[in-house]
Structure formats: C-alpha cells, structure tokens
mmCIF file of C-alpha atoms and ligand atoms in Angstrom:
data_model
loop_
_atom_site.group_PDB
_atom_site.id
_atom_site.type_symbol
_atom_site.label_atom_id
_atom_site.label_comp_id
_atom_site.label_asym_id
_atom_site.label_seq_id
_atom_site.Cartn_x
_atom_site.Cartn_y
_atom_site.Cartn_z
ATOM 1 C CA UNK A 1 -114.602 -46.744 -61.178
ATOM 2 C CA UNK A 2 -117.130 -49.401 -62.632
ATOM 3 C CA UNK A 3 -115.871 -50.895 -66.248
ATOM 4 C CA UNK A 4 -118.944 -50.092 -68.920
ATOM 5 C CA UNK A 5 -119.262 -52.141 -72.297
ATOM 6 C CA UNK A 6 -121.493 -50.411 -74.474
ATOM 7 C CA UNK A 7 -123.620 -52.331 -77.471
ATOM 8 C CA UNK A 8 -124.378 -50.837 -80.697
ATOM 9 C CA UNK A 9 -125.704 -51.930 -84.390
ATOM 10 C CA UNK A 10 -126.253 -48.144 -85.589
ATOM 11 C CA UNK A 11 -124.995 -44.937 -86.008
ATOM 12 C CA UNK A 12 -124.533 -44.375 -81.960
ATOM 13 C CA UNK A 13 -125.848 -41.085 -80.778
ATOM 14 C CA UNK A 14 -126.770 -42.769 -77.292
ATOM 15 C CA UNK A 15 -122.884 -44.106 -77.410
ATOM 16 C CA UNK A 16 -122.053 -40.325 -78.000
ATOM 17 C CA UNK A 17 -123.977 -38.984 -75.165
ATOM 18 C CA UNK A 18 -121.895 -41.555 -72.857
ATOM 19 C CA UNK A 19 -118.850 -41.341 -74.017
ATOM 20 C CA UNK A 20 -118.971 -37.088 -73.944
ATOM 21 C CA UNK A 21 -120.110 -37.565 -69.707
ATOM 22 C CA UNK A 22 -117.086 -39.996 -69.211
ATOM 23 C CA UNK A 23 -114.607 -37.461 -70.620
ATOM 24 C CA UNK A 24 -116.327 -34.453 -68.286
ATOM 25 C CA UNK A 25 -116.595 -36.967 -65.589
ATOM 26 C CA UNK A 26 -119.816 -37.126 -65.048
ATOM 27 C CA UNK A 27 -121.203 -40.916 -66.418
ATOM 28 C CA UNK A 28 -119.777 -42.454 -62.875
ATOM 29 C CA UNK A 29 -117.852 -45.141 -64.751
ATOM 30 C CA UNK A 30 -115.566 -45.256 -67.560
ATOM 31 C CA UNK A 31 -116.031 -46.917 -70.915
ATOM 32 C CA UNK A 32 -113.760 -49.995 -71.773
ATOM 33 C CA UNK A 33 -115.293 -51.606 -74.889
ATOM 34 C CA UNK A 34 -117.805 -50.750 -77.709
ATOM 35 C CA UNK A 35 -119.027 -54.245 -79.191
ATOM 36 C CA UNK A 36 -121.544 -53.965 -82.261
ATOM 37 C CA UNK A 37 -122.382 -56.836 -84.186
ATOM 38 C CA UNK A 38 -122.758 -55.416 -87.599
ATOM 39 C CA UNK A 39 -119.190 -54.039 -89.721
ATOM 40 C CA UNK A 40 -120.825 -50.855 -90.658
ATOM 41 C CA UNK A 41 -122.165 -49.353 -87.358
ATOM 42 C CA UNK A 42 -120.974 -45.465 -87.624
ATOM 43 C CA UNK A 43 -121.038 -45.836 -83.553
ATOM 44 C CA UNK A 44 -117.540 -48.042 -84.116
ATOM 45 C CA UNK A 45 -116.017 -45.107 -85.696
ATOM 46 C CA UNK A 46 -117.319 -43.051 -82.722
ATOM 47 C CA UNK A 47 -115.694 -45.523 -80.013
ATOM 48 C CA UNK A 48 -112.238 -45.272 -82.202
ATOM 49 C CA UNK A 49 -112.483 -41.571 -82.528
ATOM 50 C CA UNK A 50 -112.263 -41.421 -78.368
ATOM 51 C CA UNK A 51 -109.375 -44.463 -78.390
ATOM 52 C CA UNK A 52 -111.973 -46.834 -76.985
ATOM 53 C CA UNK A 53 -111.552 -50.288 -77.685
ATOM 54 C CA UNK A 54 -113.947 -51.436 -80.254
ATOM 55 C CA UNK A 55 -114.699 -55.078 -81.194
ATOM 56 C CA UNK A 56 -116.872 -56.719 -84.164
ATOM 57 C CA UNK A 57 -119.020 -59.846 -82.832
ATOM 58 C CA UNK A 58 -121.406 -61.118 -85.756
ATOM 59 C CA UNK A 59 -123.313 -64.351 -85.446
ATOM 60 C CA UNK A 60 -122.629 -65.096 -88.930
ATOM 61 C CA UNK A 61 -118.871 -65.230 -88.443
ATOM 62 C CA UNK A 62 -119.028 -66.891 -84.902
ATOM 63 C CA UNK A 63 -121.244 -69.734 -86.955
ATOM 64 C CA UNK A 64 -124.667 -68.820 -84.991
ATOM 65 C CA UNK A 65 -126.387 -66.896 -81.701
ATOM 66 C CA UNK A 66 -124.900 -69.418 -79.861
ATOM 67 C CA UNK A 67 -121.366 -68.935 -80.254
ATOM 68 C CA UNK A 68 -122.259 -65.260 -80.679
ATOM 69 C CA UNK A 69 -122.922 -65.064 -77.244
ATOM 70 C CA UNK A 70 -120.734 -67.260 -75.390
ATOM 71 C CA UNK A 71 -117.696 -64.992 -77.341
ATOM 72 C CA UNK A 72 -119.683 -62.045 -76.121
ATOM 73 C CA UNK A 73 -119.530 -63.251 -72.584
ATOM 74 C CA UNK A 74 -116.177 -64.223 -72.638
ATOM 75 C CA UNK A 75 -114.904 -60.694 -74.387
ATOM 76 C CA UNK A 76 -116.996 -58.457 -71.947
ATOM 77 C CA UNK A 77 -115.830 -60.711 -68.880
ATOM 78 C CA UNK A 78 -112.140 -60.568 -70.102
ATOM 79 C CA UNK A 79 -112.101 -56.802 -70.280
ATOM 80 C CA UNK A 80 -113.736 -57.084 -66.183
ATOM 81 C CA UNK A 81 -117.301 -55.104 -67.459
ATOM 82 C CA UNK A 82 -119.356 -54.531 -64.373
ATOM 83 C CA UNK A 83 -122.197 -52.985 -66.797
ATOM 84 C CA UNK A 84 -123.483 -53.694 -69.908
ATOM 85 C CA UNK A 85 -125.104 -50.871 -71.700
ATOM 86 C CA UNK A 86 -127.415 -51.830 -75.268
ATOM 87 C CA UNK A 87 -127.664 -48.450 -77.058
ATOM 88 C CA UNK A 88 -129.072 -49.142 -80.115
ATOM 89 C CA UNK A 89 -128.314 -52.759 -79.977
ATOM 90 C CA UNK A 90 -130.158 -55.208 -82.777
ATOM 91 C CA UNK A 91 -128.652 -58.574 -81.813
ATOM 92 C CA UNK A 92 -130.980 -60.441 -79.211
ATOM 93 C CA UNK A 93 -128.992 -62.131 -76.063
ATOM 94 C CA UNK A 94 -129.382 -65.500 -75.654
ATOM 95 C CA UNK A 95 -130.312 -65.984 -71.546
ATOM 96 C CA UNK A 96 -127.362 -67.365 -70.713
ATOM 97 C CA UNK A 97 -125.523 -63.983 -71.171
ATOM 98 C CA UNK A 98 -128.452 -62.200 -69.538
ATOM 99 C CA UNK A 99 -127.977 -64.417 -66.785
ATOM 100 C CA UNK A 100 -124.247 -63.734 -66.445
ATOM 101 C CA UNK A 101 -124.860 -60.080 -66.406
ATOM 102 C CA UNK A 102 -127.971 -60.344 -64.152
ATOM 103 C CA UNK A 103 -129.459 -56.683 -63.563
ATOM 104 C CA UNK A 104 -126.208 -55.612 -64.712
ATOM 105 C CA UNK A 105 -127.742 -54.926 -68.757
ATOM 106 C CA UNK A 106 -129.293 -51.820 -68.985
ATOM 107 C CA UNK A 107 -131.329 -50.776 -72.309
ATOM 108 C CA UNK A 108 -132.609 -47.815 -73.768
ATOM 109 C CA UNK A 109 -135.925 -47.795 -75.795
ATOM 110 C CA UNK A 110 -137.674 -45.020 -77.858
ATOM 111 C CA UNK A 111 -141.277 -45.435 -76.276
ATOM 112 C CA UNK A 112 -142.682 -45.490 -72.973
ATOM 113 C CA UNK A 113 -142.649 -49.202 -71.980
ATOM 114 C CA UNK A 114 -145.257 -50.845 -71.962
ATOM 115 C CA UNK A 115 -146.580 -49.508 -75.036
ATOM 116 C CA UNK A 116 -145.090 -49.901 -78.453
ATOM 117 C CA UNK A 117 -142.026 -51.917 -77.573
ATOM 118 C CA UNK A 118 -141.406 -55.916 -78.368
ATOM 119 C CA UNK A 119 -140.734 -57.908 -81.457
ATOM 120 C CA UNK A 120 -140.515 -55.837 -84.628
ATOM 121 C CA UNK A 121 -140.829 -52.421 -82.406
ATOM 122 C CA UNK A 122 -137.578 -50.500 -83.244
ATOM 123 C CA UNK A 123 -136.239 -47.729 -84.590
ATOM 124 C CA UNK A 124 -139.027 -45.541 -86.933
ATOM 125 C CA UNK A 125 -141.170 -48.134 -86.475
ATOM 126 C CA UNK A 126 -141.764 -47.348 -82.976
ATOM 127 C CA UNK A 127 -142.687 -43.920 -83.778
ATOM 128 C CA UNK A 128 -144.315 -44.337 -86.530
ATOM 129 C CA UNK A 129 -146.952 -46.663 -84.765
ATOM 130 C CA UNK A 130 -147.531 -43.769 -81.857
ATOM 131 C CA UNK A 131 -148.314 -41.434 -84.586
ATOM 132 C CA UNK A 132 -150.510 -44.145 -86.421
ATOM 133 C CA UNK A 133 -152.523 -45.216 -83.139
ATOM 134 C CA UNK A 134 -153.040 -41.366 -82.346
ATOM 135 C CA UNK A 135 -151.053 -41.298 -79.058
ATOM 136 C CA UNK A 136 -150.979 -38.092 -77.427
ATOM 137 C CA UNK A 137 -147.784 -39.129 -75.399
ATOM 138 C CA UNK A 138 -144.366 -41.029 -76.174
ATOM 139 C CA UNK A 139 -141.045 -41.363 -74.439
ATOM 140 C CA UNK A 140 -138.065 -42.935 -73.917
ATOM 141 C CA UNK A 141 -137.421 -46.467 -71.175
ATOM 142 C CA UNK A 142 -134.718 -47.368 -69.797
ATOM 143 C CA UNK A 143 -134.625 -50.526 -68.604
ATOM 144 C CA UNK A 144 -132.543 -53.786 -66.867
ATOM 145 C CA UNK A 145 -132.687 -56.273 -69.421
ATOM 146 C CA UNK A 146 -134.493 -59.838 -68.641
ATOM 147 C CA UNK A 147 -134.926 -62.801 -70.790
ATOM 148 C CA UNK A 148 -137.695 -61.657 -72.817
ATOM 149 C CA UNK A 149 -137.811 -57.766 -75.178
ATOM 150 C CA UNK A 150 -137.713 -54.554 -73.562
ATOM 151 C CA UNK A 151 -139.944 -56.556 -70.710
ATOM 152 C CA UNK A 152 -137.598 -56.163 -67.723
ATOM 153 C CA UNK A 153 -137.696 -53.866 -64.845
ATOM 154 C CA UNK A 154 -138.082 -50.344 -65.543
ATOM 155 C CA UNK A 155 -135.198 -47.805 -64.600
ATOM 156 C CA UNK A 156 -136.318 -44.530 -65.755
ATOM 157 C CA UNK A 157 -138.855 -42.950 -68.173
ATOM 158 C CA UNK A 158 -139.774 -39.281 -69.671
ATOM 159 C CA UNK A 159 -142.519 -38.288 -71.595
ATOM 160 C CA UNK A 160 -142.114 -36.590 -74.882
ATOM 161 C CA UNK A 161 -145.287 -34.398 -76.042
ATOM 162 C CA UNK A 162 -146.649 -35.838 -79.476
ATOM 163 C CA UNK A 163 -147.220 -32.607 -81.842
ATOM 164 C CA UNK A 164 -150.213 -32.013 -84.305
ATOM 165 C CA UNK A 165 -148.725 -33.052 -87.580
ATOM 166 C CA UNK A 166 -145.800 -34.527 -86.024
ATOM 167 C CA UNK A 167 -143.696 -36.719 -88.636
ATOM 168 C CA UNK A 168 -142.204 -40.038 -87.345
ATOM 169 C CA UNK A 169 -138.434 -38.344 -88.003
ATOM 170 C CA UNK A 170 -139.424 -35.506 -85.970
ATOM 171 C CA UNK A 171 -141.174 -36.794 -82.651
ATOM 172 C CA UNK A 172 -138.143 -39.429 -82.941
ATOM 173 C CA UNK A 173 -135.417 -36.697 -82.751
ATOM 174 C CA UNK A 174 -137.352 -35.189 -79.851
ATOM 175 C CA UNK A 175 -137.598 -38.573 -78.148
ATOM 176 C CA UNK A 176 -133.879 -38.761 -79.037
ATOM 177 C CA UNK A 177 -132.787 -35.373 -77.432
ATOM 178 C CA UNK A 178 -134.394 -36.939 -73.872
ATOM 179 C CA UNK A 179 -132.997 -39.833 -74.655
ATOM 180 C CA UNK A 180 -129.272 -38.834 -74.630
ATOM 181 C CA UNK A 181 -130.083 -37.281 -70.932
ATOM 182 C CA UNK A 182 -131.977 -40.280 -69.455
ATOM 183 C CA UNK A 183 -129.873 -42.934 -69.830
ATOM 184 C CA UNK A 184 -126.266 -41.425 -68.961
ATOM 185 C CA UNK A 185 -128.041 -40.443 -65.968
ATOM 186 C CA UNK A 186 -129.540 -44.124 -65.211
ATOM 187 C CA UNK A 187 -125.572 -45.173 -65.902
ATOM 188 C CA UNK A 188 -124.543 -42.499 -63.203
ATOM 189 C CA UNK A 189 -127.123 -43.901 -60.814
ATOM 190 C CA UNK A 190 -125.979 -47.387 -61.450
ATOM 191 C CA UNK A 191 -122.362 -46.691 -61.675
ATOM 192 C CA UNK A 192 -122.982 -44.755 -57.631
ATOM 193 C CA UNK A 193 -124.535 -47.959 -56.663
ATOM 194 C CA UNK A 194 -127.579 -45.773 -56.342
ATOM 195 C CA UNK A 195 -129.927 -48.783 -58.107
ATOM 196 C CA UNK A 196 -131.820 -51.273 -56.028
ATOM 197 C CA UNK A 197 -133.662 -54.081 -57.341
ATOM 198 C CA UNK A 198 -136.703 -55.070 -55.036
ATOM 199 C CA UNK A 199 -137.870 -58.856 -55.956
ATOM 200 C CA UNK A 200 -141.146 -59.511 -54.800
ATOM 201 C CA UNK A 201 -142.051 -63.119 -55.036
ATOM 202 C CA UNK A 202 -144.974 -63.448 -57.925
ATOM 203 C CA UNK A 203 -144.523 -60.022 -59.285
ATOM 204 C CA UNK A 204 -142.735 -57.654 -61.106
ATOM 205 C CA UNK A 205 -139.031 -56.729 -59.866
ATOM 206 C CA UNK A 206 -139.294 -53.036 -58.921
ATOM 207 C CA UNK A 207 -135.936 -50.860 -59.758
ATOM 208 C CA UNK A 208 -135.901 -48.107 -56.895
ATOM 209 C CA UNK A 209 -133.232 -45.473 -56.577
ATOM 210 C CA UNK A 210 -131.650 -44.540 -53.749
HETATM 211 C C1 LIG B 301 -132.342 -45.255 -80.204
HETATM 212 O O1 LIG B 301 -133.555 -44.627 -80.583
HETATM 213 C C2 LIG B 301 -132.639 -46.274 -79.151
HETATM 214 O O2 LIG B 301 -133.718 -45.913 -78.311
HETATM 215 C C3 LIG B 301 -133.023 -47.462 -79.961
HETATM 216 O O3 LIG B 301 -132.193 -47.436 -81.099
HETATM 217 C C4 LIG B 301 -131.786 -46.099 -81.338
HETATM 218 C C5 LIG B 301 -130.289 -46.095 -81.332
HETATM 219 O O4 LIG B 301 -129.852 -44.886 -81.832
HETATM 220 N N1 LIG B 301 -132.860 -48.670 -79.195
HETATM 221 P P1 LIG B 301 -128.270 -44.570 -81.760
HETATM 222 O O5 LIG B 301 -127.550 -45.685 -82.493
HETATM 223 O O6 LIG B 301 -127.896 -44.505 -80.317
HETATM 224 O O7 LIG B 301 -128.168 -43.240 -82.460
#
C-alpha cells in the first residue's frame, strides 16, 4: 500500500475527495500525513476529523523557504511518503524537494494547462480570467510537478463547458465537481503503478498510463 502525504493551504475539498476513496478503498494508497503551511487551513480540521496525522510547516516559523523545505523533506521522508499530493497547496517547493520526490508530486489545477495557469493564476483568479478572455472551454490538470508552476508533465485533464452568463463562483464549482473525480483517480493510477513517464531527450516528458 503506497504512503500518500497530501498538501493543503485552504479549506480542502480535493483532501476530502481522497480521504472519502481511502476509507471505501478505492484511492490505491492510504493517507499518512496532511501538511499545510498556513494555521487556519479548514483542510487540517478535515485530516483530524479522519485521525490523520496533520502537521503545520510555515516558512515564517522555520525562518525562510529554505528551511521550510528541507523540514518538509525530512517530515514527509520520516513518515516513508512514496507520493506527494498538492491539493490546494500555496507554498512554492524549492527544487531540491522536487528533486527528492522526482515524478513522485502530483498537482491539481483548476484550468486546462497550458492556458491560464502560472504565477498569480490560482484560485478565482483562474476562473475569473476564462470568463474575462471569453473561453468557451475550462478544466481541471493534473499534473507531476517540475521545477517551474503547473509546467510539468501532464497526468490527466477534463473539460468543463463554460455557460452563457457563467459567474467565476459557478464555472469554479463545476470545475471543482470534476475535479474531486480526476485526481483520486490519477492517485489510483499512480498508487497501481499504472503511470509511466516517457523522457524524450529535448522535449517534453510524456506521462502515459498503462
Ligand atoms: C482547487 O481549485 C485546486 O485546483 C486549486 O486550489 C483549489 C483547492 O481547493 N489548486 P480545496 O482546498 O481542495 O477545496
């Protein structure tokens, strides 16, 4: 059974999805740790609720990103974490940790990568620029996580319809609702070893499942 750490900074909906497939016995892996790096997170209270170990790592009381993440390493390799999930996560990870959890970080974002995702594209604002651009289509990425933001390979996407007079609150519950299916199942597929990561020399690493 593979050991999953899940990330959070907010009020955990994607942690909830996870956490209610591990107790049917579906997610393929069980849930050790919950690490958010804000106090306040509601998903903390959701981790506790289900007697899952749940840990508060802030830069500002580590003294800096640096120590952040080397305490982050240590804590996730401590509690033997074979996959790191970021659902929701706000805190970015220095590339050490990525590379000590190399395609072994998957992350979930509200838009269909590469469109409206990078620096400063989270939360609302995601959907609030697909509604301002006019897209017709959004979504929700999962992806393994690389040095840079929301630019590594791609796992899974689904397309959520954009609606005529569609507020950003309501095309981001619908992207929400597919989001809480797509990535327990990319977990699953992970989790059943099911994930294969095909590096071609000069180009983009392509995720296949098997
Ligand atoms: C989700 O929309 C996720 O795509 C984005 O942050 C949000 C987290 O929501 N990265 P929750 O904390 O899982 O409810």
């Amino acid at each position: 059974m593979k050991n999953i750490a899940v990330l959070v900074s907010g009020s955990g909906t994607n942690l909830q999805s996870l956490i209610d497939q591990a107790e049917k016995g579906t997610l393929g892996g069980s849930i050790r740790l919950v690490v958010s790096n804000r106090e306040d997170a509601y998903a903390l209270e959701r981790a506790r609720r289900h007697g899952i170990e749940a840990q508060v790592l802030t830069p500002k009381r580590l003294g800096g990103s640096r120590a952040f993440n080397l305490a982050l390493v240590e804590l996730l390799r401590s509690r033997g974490i074979d996959l790191v999930v970021l659902a929701g996560f706000m805190s970015i990870l220095a590339p050490e940790t990525v590379a000590a959890f190399r395609d072994r970080i998957l992350n979930i974002h509200p838009s269909l990568i590469p469109s409206f995702c990078g620096k400063g594209f989270h939360g609302i604002k995601v959907h609030e620029a697909v509604l301002e651009y006019g897209a017709k289509v959004s979504g929700a990425t999962v992806h393994l996580v690389d040095e840079g933001t929301d630019t590594g390979p791609i796992v899974a996407q689904r397309s959520v319809e954009v609606l005529p007079g569609d507020s950003p609150e309501r095309l981001q519950a619908r992207v929400l609702a597919v989001e809480h299916e797509l990535l327990p199942a990319c977990v699953r597929a992970f989790c059943q070893g099911r994930l294969r990561v095909e590096q071609v020399p000069g180009k983009r690493p392509i995720v296949h499942w098997d």
